[in-house]
Coordinates of C-alpha atoms and ligand atoms in Angstrom, one line a residue:
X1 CA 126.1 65.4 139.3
X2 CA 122.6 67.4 138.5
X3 CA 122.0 70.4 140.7
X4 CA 118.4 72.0 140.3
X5 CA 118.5 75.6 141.8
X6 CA 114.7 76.9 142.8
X7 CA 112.6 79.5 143.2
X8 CA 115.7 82.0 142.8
X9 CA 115.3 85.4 140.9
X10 CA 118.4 85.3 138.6
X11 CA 120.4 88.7 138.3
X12 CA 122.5 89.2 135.7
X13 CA 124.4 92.4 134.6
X14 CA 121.4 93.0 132.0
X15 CA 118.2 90.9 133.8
X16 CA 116.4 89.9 137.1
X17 CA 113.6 87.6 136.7
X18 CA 112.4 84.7 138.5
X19 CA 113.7 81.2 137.2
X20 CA 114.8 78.1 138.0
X21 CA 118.5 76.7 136.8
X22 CA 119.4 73.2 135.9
X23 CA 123.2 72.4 136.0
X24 CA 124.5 68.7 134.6
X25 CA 128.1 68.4 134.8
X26 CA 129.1 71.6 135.9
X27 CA 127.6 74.0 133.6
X28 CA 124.0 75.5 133.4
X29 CA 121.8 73.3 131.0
X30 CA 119.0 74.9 131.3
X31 CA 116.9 77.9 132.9
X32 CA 113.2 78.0 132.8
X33 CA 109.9 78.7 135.0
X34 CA 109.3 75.1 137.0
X35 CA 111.3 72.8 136.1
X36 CA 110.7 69.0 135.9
X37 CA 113.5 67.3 136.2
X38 CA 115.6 64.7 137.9
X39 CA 118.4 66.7 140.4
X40 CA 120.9 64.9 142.4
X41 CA 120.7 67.8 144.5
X42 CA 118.0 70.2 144.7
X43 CA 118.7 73.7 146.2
X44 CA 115.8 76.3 147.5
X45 CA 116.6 80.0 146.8
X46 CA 113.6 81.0 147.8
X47 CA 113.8 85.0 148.2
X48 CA 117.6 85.0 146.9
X49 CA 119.0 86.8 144.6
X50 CA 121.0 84.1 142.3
X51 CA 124.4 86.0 140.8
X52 CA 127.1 85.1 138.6
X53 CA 130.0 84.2 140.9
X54 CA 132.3 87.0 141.9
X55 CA 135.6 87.0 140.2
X56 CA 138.4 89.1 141.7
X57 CA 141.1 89.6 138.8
X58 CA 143.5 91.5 141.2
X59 CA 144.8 89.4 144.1
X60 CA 148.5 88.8 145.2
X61 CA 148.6 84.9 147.0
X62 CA 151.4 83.8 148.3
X63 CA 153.1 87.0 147.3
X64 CA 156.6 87.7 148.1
X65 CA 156.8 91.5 149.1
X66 CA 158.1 94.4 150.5
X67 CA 160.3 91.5 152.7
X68 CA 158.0 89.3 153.5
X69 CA 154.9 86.9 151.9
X70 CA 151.6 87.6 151.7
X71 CA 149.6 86.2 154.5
X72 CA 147.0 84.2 152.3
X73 CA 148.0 81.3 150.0
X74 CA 146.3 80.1 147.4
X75 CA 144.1 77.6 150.0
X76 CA 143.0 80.0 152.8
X77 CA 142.9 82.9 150.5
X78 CA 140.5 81.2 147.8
X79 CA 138.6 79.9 150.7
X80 CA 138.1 83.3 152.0
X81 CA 137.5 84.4 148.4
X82 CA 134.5 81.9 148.7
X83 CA 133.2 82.7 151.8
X84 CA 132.4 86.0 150.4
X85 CA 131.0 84.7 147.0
X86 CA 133.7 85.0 144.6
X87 CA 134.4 82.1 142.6
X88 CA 137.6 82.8 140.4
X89 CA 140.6 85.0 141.0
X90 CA 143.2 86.0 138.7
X91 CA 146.5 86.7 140.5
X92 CA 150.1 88.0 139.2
X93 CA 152.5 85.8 138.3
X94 CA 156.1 87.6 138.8
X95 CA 158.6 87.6 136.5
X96 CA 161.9 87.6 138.4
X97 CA 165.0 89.4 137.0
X98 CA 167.4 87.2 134.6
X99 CA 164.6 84.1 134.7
X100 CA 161.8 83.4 131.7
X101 CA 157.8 83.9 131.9
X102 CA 157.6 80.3 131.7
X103 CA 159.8 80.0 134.7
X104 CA 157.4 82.7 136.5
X105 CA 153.9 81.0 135.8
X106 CA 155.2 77.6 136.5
X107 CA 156.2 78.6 139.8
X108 CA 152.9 80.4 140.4
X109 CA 150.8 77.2 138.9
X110 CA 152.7 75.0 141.4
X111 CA 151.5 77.8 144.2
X112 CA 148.3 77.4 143.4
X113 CA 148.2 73.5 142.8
X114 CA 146.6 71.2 145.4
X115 CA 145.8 74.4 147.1
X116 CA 143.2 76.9 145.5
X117 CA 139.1 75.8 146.0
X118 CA 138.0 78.0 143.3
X119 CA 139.3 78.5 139.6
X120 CA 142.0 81.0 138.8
X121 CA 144.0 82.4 136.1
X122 CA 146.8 84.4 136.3
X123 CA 148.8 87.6 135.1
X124 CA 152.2 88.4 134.6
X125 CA 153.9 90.5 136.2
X126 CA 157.2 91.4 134.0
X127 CA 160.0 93.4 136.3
X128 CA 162.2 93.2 132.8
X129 CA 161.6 93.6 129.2
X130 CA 164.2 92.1 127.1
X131 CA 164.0 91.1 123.4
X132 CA 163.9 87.2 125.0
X133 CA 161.3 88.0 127.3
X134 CA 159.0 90.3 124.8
X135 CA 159.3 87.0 122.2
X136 CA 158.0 85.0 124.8
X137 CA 154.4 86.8 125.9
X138 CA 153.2 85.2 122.3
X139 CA 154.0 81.7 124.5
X140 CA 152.3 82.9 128.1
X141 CA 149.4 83.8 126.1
X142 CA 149.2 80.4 124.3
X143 CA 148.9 79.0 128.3
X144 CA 146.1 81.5 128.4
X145 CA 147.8 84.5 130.6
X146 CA 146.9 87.3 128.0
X147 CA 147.4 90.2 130.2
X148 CA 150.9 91.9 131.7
X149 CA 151.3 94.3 135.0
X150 CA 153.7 97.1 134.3
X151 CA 154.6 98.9 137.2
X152 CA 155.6 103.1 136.4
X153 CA 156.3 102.7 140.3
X154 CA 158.9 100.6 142.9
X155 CA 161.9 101.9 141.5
X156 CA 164.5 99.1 142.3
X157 CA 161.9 96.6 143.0
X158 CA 159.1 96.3 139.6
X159 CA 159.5 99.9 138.2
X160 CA 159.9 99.8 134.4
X161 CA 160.6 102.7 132.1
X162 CA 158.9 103.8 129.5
X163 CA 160.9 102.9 126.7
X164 CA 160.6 99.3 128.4
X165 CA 156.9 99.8 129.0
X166 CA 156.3 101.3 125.2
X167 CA 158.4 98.2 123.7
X168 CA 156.1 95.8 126.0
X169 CA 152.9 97.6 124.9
X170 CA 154.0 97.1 121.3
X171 CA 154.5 93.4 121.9
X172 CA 151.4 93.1 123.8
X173 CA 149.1 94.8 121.0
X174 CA 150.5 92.1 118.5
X175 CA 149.8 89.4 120.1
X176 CA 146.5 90.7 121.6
X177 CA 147.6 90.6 125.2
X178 CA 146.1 93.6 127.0
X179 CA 148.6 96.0 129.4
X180 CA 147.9 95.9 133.1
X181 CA 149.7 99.4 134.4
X182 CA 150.7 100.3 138.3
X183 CA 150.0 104.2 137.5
X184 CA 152.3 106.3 139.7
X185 CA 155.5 108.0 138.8
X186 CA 157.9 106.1 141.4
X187 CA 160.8 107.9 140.7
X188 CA 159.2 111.5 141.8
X189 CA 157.4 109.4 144.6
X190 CA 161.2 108.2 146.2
X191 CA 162.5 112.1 146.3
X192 CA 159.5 112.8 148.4
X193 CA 160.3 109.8 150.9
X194 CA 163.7 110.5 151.1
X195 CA 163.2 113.9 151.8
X196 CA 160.0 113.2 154.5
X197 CA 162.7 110.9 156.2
X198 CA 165.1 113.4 156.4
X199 CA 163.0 115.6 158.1
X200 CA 162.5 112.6 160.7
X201 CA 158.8 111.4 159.8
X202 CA 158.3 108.2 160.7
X203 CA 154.3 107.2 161.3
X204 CA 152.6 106.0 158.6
X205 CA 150.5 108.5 157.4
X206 CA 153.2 109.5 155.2
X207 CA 153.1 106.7 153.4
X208 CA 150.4 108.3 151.9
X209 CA 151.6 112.0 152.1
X210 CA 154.7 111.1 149.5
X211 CA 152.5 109.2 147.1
X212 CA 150.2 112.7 146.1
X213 CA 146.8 112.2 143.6
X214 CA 148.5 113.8 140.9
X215 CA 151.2 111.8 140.7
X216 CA 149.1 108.8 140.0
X217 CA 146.8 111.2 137.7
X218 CA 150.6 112.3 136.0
X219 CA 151.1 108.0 135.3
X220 CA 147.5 107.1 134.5
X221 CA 148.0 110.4 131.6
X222 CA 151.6 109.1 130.5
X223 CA 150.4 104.7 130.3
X224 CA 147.4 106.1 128.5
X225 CA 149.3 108.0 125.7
X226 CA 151.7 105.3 125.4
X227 CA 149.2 102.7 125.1
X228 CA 147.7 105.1 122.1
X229 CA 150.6 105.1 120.8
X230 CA 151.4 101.4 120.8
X231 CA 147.9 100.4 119.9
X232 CA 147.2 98.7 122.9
X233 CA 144.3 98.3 125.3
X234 CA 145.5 99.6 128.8
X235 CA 143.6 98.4 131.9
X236 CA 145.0 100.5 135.1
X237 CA 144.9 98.5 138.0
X238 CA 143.3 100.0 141.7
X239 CA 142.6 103.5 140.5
X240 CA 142.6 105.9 143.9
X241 CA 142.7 109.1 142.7
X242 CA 140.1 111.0 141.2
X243 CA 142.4 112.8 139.6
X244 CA 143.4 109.8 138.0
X245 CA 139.9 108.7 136.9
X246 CA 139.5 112.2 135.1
X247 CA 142.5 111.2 132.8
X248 CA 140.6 107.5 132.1
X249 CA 137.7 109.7 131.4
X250 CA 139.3 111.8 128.9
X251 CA 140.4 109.0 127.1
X252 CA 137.5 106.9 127.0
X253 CA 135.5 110.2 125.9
X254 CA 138.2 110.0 123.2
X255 CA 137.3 106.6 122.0
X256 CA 140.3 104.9 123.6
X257 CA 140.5 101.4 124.7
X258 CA 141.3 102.4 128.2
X259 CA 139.8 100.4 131.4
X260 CA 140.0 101.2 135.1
X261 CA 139.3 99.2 138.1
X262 CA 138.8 100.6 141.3
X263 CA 138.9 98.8 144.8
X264 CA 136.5 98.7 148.0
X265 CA 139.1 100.4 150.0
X266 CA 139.2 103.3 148.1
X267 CA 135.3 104.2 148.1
X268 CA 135.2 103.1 152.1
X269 CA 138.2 103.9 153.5
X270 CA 139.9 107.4 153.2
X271 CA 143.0 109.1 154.5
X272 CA 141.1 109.3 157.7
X273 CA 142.4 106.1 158.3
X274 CA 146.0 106.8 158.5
X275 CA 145.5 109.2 161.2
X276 CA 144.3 106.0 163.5
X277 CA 146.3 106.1 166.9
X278 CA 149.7 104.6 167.5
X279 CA 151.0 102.1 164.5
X280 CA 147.4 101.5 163.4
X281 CA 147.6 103.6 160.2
X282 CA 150.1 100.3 158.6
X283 CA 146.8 98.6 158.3
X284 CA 145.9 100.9 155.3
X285 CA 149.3 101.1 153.9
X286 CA 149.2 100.2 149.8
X287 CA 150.0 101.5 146.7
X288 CA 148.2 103.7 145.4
X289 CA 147.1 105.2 149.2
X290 CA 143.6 105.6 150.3
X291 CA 142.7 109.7 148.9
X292 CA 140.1 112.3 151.0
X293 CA 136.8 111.2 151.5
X294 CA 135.2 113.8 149.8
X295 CA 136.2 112.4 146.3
X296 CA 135.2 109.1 146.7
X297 CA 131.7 110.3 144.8
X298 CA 134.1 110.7 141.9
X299 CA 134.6 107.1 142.3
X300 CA 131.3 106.4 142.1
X301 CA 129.9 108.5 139.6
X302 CA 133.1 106.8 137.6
X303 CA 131.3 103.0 138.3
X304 CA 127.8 104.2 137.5
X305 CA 128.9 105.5 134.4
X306 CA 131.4 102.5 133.2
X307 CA 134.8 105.2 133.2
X308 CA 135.6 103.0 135.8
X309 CA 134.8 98.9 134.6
X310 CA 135.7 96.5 137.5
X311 CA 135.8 96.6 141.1
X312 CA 138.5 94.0 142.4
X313 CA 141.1 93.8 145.7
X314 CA 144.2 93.6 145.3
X315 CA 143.9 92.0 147.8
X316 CA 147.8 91.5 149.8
X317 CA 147.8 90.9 153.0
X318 CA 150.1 91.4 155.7
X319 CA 149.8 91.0 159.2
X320 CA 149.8 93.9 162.2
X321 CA 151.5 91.8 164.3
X322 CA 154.3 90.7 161.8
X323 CA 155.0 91.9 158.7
X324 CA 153.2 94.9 158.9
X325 CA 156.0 95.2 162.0
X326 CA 158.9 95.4 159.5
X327 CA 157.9 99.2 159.3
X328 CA 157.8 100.2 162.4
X329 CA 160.3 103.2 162.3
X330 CA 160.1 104.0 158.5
X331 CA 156.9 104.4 157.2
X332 CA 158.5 103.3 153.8
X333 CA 159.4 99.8 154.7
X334 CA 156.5 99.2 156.0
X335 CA 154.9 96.3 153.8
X336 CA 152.8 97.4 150.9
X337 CA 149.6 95.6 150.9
X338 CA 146.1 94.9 152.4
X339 CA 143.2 92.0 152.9
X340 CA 140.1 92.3 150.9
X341 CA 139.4 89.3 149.2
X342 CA 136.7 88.2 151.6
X343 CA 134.6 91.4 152.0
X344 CA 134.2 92.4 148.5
X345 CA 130.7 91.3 147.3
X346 CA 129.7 92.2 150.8
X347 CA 130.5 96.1 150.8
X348 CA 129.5 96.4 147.2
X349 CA 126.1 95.7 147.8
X350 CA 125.9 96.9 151.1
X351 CA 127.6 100.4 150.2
X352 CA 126.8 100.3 146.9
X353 CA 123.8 98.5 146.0
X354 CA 121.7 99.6 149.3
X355 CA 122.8 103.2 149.4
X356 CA 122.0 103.4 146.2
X357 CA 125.3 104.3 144.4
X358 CA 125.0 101.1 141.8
X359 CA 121.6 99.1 140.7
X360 CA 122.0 94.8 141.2
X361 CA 122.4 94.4 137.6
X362 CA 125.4 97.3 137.4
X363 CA 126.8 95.3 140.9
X364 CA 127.0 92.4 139.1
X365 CA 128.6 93.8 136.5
X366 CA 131.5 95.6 138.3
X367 CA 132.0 92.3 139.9
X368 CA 131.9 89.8 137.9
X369 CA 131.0 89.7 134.2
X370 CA 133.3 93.3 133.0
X371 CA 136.4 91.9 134.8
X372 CA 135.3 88.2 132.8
X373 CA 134.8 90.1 129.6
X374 CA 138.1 92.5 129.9
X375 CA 140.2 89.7 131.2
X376 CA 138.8 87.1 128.1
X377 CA 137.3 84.9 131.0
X378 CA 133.7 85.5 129.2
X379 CA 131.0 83.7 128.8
X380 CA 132.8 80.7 130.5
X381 CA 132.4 83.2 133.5
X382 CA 131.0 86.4 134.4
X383 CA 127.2 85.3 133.6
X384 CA 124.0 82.9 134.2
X385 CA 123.7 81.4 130.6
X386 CA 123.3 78.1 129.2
X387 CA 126.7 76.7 128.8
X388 CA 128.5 78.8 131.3
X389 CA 130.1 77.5 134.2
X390 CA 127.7 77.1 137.1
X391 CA 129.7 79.5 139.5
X392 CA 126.9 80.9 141.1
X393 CA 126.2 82.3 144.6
X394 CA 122.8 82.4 146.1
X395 CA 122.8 85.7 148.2
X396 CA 120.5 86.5 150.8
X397 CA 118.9 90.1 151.3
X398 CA 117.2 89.6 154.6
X399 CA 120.7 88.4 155.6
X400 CA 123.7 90.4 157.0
X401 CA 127.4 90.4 157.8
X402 CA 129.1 91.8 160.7
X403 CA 132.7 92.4 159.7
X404 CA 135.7 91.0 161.9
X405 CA 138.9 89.7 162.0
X406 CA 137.5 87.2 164.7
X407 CA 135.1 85.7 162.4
X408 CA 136.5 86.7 159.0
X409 CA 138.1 83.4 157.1
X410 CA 141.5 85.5 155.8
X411 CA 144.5 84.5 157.0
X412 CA 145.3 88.1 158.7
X413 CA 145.2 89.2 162.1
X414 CA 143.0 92.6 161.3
X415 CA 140.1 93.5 159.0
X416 CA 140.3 97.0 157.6
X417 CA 136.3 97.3 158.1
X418 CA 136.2 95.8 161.6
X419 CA 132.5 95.5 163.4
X420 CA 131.0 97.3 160.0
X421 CA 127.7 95.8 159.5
X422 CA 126.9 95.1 155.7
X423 CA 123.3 93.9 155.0
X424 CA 122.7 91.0 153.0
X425 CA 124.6 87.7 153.1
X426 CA 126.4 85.0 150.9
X427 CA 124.0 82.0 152.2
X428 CA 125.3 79.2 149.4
X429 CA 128.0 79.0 146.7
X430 CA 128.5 76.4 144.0
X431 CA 131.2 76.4 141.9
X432 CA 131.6 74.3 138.7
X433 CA 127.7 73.1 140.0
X434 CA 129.9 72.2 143.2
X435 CA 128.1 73.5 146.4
X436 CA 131.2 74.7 148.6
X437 CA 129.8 77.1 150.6
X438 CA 126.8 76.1 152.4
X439 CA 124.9 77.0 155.7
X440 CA 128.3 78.8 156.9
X441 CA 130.6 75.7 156.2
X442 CA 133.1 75.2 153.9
X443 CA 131.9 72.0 152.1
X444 CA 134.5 71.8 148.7
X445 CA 137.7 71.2 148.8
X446 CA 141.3 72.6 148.8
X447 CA 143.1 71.6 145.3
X448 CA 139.6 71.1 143.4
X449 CA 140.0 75.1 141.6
X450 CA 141.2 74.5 138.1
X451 CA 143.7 77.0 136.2
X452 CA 141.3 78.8 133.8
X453 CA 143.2 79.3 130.4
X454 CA 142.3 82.9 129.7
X455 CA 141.3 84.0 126.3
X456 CA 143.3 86.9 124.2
X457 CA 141.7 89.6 122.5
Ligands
URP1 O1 150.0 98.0 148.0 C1 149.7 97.2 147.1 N1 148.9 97.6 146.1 N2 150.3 96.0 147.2 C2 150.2 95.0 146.2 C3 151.1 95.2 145.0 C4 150.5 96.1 144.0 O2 151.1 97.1 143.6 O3 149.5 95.8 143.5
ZN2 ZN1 150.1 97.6 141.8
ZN3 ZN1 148.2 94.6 143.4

């Protein structure tokens, strides 16, 4: 299959120019001004802006929970992820206790089988670290999962400590694996929801009035200096707090391999949120919590300045009417998690692109080729270059996007941003040179994503 793409002007996290792209067997061939050659398939982008394909390296699919699954598997989630113009996801993998990695990424390969439209990759999430399970990362990362979530949080449930996380990080910097770290100190976090519930506080609001900033600036501090210490690169996964970003700061001023993504819901969502009427707060309830508005310009001052690298999800649905349910009398049981994986690319250059937080080039950037270049997917993905995949997305300015769970393509019953109104609009998406999105429709196919064997450091 040739696909000619027009007319387009071609952003890149370093360029925007006008070109044309030509794509034979699913990777770009060639770009240049006019090009004269025989398509299959010729595609206008006429006043577009042609992007990399988003790629979302934090999503949980098919995730079991908090007692209960997440709401998206790997079909309707990476069609959503589509939809909204990303074209590769890398979700976690979870070890569970007394099994092997291998056991973990098989089951999590056989998830996504048959199922996902779009290519993915995934990390490991390790709940133990034994001298049988640190031999084996050097395997997982053979099969291309190169990077490992620790969790300094969920006592009982993923919590590690931090002789377990130090001994991991070890392992991790021999083999060239890079640390993926949950920063908040769980243990401190469960004496303050044992003691709100024993003053009788139910709603969820204090979900997020146990889990303070500092406490995630206390972890982000603490995985940093063990991560010096065991020579490893630590990437902390959906940075909140600016508290916590001061500590990535520091260390990165420091000349430490330390990486931080961020997540729409923390730079358009606030503890605001939680104080919506009746049960309605349980929409916004995840780990780490949504923090005051007023520091979100941390957040963004963070992006603008690369302290913070990537923006993804974490996307982990639940729904209102269901799981979200489960919590209905204990804010602490209610299940941890929220939809995003749709409305990314949308609110990033709606909030950040238009009101002028982030230039295009720095957008695509956050969104697609740091997360490719951290997460060794690069330059396979993550750009427009000869010989990259053609995961591209043709994105229209004069467009726009009303936001709603009515509409939306996730497989949730509520959309955190419901009736927002983002300008611009995903008009066409091609992955592997495969058109799948196209005038609205869904035009690819579920099972067609391929497992993307991840590079190590
Ligand atoms: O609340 C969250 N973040 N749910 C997903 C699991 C995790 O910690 O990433
Ligand atoms: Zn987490
Ligand atoms: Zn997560």
């Amino acid at each position: 299959m040739k696909t000619l793409i027009q007319n387009g002007t071609i952003v890149t996290a370093t360029d925007r120019y006008e070109a044309d792209i030509f794509i034979d067997g699913g990777v770009v061939t060639t770009i240049g001004k006019n090009l004269k050659v025989a398509a299959d398939k010729t595609l206008d982008a006429k006043g577009k802006y042609v992007l990399p394909g988003g790629i979302d390296v934090h999503t949980h699919l098919d995730m079991p929970f908090g007692g209960a699954f997440s709401v998206d598997d790997f079909q309707t989630g990476t069609i959503a992820a589509a939809f909204g113009g990303t074209t590769c996801i890398v979700d976690f993998a979870i070890q569970e206790r007394g099994h092997s990695l291998r056991h973990a990424w098989e089951t999590w390969m056989a998830k996504a089988e048959g199922k996902a439209a779009i290519d993915y990759g995934f990390h490991m999430i390790m709940r133990e670290s034994t001298p049988e399970l640190r031999e084996e990362m050097g395997a997982m990362v053979k099969e291309g999962v190169t990077s490992f979530k620790l969790f300094m949080a969920y006592p009982g449930v993923f919590y590690l400590d931090d002789a377990s996380i130090f001994r991991t990080m070890q392992r991790s910097g021999e083999i060239g694996a890079t640390i993926c770290m949950h920063a908040e100190n769980g243990p401190v976090i469960d004496v303050l929801i044992e003691q709100a519930r024993a003053k009788g506080h139910k709603a969820p609001k204090w979900h997020a009035l146990t889990r303070p900033a500092r406490l995630e600036a206390e972890a982000t501090y603490r995985a940093i200096c063990l991560a010096e210490v065991a020579d490893v690169p630590v990437y902390i996964v959906h940075l909140s707090a600016a508290e916590a970003l001061e500590q990535v700061t520091a260390a990165r001023d420091r000349g430490l391999p330390a990486f931080a993504e961020t997540c729409p819901q923390y730079l358009f969502l606030s503890y605001d949120n939680y104080e919506e009427p009746g049960f309605d707060g349980a929409k916004y309830v995840m780990s780490p919590p949504l923090r005051d508005k007023a520091k979100q310009k941390d957040l963004w001052r963070g992006l603008k300045f690369n302290d913070l690298q990537t923006v993804a999800t974490d996307h982990c649905p639940f729904c209102m009417k269901d799981e979200k349910q489960i919590g209905k009398d204990d804010f602490s049981k209610i299940p941890n998690g929220a939809p995003g994986i749709e409305t990314r690319m949308s609110l990033m250059y709606d909030g950040g692109v238009l009101a002028g937080n982030i230039t295009l080039e720095r957008f695509v950037e956050v969104t697609s080729t740091s997360p490719a270049k951290i997460f060794g997917l690069f330059p396979k993905k993550g750009t427009i270059a000869v010989g990259s995949d053609a995961d591209i997305v043709l994105f229209d300015p004069a467009g726009s996007t009303t936001w709603s769970a009515k509409t939306h393509h996730m497989n949730v019953d509520y959309n955190p941003y419901e009736g927002r109104v983002c300008k611009g609009a995903v008009d066409t998406v091609l992955s592997r040179g495969e058109v799948i999105i196209e005038k609205k429709l869904f035009v690819g196919r579920a099972g067609r994503g391929e497992y993307v064997k991840r590079k190590a450091r």
